[in-house]
Short mmCIF file of C-alpha atoms in Angstrom, two decimals:
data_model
loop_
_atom_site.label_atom_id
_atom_site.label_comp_id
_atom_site.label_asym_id
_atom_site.label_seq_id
_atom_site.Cartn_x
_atom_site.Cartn_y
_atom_site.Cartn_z
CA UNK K 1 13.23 175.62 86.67
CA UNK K 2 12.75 172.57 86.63
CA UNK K 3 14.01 171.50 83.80
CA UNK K 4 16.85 173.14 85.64
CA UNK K 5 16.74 170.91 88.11
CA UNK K 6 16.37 167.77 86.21
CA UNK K 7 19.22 168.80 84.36
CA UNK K 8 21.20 169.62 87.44
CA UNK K 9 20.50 166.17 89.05
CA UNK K 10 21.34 164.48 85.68
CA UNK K 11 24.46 166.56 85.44
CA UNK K 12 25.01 165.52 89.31
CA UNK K 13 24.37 161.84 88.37
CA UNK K 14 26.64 162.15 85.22
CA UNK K 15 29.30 163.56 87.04
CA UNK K 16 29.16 160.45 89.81
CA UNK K 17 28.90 158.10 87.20
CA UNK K 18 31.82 159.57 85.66
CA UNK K 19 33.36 159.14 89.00
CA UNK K 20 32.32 155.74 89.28
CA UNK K 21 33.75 154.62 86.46
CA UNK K 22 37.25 156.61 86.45
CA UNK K 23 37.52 154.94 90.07
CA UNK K 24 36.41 151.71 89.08
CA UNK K 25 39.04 151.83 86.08
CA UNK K 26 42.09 153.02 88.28
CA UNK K 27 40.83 150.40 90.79
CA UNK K 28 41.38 147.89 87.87
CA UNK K 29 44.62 149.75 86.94
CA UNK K 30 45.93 149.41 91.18
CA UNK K 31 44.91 146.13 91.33
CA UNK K 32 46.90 144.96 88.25
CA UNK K 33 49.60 147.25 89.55
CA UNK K 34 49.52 145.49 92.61
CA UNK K 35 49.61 141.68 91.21
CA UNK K 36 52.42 142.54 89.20
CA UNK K 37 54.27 144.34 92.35
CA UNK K 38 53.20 141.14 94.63
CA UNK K 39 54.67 138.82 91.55
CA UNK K 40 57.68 141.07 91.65
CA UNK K 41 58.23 140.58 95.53
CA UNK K 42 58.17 137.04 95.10
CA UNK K 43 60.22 136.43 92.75
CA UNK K 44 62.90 138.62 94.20
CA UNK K 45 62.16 136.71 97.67
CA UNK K 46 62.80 133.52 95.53
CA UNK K 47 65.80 134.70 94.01
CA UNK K 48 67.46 135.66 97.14
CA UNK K 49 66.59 132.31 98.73
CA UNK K 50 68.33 130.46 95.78
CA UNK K 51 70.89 132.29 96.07
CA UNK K 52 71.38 132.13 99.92
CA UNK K 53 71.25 128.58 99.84
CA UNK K 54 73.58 128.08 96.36
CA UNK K 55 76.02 130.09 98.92
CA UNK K 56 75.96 127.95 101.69
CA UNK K 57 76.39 125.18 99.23
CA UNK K 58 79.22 126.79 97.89
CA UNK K 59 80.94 127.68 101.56
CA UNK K 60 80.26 124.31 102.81
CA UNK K 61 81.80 122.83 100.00
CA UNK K 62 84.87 125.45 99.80
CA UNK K 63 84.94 124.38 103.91
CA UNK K 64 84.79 120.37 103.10
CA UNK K 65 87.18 121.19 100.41
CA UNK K 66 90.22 122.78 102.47
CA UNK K 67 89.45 119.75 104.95
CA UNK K 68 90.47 117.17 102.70
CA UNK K 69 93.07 118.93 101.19
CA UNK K 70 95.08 119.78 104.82
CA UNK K 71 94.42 115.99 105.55
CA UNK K 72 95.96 114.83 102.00
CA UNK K 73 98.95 116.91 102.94
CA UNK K 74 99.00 115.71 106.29
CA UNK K 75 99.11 112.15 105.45
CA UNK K 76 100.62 112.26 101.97
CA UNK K 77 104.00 110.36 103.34
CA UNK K 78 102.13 107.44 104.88
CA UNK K 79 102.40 105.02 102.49
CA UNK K 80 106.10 105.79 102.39
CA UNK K 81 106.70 106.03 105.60
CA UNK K 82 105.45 102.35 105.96
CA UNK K 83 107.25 100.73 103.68
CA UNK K 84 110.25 102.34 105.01
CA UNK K 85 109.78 101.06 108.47
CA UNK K 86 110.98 97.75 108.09
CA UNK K 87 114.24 98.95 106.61
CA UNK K 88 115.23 101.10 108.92
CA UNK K 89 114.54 97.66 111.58
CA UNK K 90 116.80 95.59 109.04
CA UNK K 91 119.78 98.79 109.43
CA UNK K 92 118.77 98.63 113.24
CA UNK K 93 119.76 95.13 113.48
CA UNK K 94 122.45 95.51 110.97
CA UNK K 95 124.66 98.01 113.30
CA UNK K 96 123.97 95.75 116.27
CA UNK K 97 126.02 92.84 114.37
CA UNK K 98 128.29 95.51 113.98
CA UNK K 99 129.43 95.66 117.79
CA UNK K 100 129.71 91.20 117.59
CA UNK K 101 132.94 90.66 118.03
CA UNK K 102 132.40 87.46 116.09
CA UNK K 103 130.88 89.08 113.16
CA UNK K 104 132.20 88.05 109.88
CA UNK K 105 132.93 91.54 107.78
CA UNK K 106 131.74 89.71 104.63
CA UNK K 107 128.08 88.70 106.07
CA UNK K 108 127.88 92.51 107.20
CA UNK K 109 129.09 93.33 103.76
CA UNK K 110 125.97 91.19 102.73
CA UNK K 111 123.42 92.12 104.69
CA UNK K 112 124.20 96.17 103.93
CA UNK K 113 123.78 94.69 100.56
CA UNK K 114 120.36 93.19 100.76
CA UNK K 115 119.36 96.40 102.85
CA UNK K 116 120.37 98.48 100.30
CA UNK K 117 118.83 96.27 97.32
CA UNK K 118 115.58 96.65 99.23
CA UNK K 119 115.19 99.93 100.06
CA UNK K 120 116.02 100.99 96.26
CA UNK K 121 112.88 98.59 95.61
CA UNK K 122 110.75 100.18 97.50
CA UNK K 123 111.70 103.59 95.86
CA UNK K 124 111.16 101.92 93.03
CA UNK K 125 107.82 100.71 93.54
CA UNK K 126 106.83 104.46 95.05
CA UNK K 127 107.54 105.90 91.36
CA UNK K 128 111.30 106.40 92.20
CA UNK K 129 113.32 106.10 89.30
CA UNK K 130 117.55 106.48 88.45
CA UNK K 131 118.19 109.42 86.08
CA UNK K 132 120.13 107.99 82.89
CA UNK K 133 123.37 110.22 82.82
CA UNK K 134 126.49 108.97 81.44
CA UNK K 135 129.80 110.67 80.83
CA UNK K 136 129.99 111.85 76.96
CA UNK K 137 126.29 112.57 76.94
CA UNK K 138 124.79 115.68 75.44
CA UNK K 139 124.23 118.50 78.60
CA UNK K 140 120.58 118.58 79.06
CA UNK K 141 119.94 121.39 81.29
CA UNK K 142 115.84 119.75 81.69
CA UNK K 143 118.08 116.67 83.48
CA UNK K 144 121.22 117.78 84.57
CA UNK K 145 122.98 120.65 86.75
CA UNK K 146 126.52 122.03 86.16
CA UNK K 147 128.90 122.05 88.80
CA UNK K 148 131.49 123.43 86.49
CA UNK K 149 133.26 123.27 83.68
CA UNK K 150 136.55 121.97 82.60
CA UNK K 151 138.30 121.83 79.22
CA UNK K 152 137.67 118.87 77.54
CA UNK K 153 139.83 115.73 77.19
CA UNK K 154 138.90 115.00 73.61
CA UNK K 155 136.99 116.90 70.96
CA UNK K 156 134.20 115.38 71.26
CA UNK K 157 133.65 116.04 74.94
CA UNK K 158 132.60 119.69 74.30
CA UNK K 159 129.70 120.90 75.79
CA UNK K 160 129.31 117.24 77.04
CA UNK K 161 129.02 115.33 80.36
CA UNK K 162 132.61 114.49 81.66
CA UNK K 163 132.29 113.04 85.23
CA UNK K 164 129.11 112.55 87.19
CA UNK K 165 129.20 113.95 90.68
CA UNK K 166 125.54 112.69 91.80
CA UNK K 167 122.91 111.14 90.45
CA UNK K 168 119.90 112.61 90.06
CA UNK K 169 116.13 111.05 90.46
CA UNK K 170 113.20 111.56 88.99
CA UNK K 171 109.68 110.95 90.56
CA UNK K 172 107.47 109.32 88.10
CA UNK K 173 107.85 111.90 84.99
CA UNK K 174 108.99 115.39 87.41
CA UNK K 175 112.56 115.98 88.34
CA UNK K 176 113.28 115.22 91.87
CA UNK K 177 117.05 115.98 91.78
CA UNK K 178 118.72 117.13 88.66
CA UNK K 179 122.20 115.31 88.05
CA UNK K 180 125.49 117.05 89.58
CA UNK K 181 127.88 116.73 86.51
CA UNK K 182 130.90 118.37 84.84
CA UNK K 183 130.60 119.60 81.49
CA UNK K 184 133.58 120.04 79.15
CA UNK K 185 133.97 123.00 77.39
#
């Protein structure tokens, strides 16, 4: 029996050692299941702080962005407005020698001249430039605009510029006002 014994007790022992080492081995097996959770966490807590703060960046800059863009718009004209200033002084004193009795009609002529020489300079110098349209030019419909169309006075005047009602302008390269013509057809 008592072999019975022994062999129960050794069985017993077996059996916790057995135990033992299963739970030592799934400790092993929690614990790395655990670091690689923990290394999981933080690198999703990492993530979502770079991204929080790559969206703030983003807002902030979308934010300064609008800013500077309403106060372009806002103050696009200044420049212009400026330089226009003075001439509209020169046209204020201009209509004041109108009412002189005394006033000589070819020194108004002159002065409206010299107004008007110096406010085209100052278009000018903004980017402001003169269309080229003369009559018995080729239509261009990427310059010009029809008014209408009359028959033509000569043969060669067909589908041609035959009188120029306005002038058109262009801002630097971009249409600003196509040119009113006629056309002959």
């Amino acid at each position: 029996m008592q072999e019975k014994e022994t062999s129960k007790e050794e069985v017993v022992e077996n059996i916790e050692e057995t135990e033992i080492e299963e739970s030592a081995e799934s400790s092993e097996e929690n614990s790395e299941e655990g670091d690689e959770l923990t290394k999981i966490q933080d690198e999703l807590a990492e993530s979502k702080d770079k991204y929080l703060r790559l969206y703030s960046e983003f807002e902030n800059f979308r934010r300064r962005t609008a800013k500077e863009k309403l106060d372009l718009v806002q103050t696009a004209n200044l420049d212009l407005m400026e330089a226009l200033i003075p001439i509209v002084d020169d046209f204020e004193r201009a209509e004041k020698s109108f009412n002189d009795k005394e006033s000589d009609i070819k020194a108004v002529k002159e002065g409206v001249d010299l107004i008007s020489a110096k406010f085209r300079k100052v278009l000018e110098q903004k980017g402001l430039t003169e269309m080229k349209s003369e009559i018995g030019m080729d239509f261009d419909p990427d310059f010009h605009e029809a008014i209408t169309q009359i028959p033509a006075p000569k043969k060669k005047l067909v589908g041609k510029v035959v009188d120029i009602i306005e002038k058109g302008y262009m801002l630097k390269e971009k249409v600003v006002r196509y040119a009113k013509v006629v056309t002959g057809n």
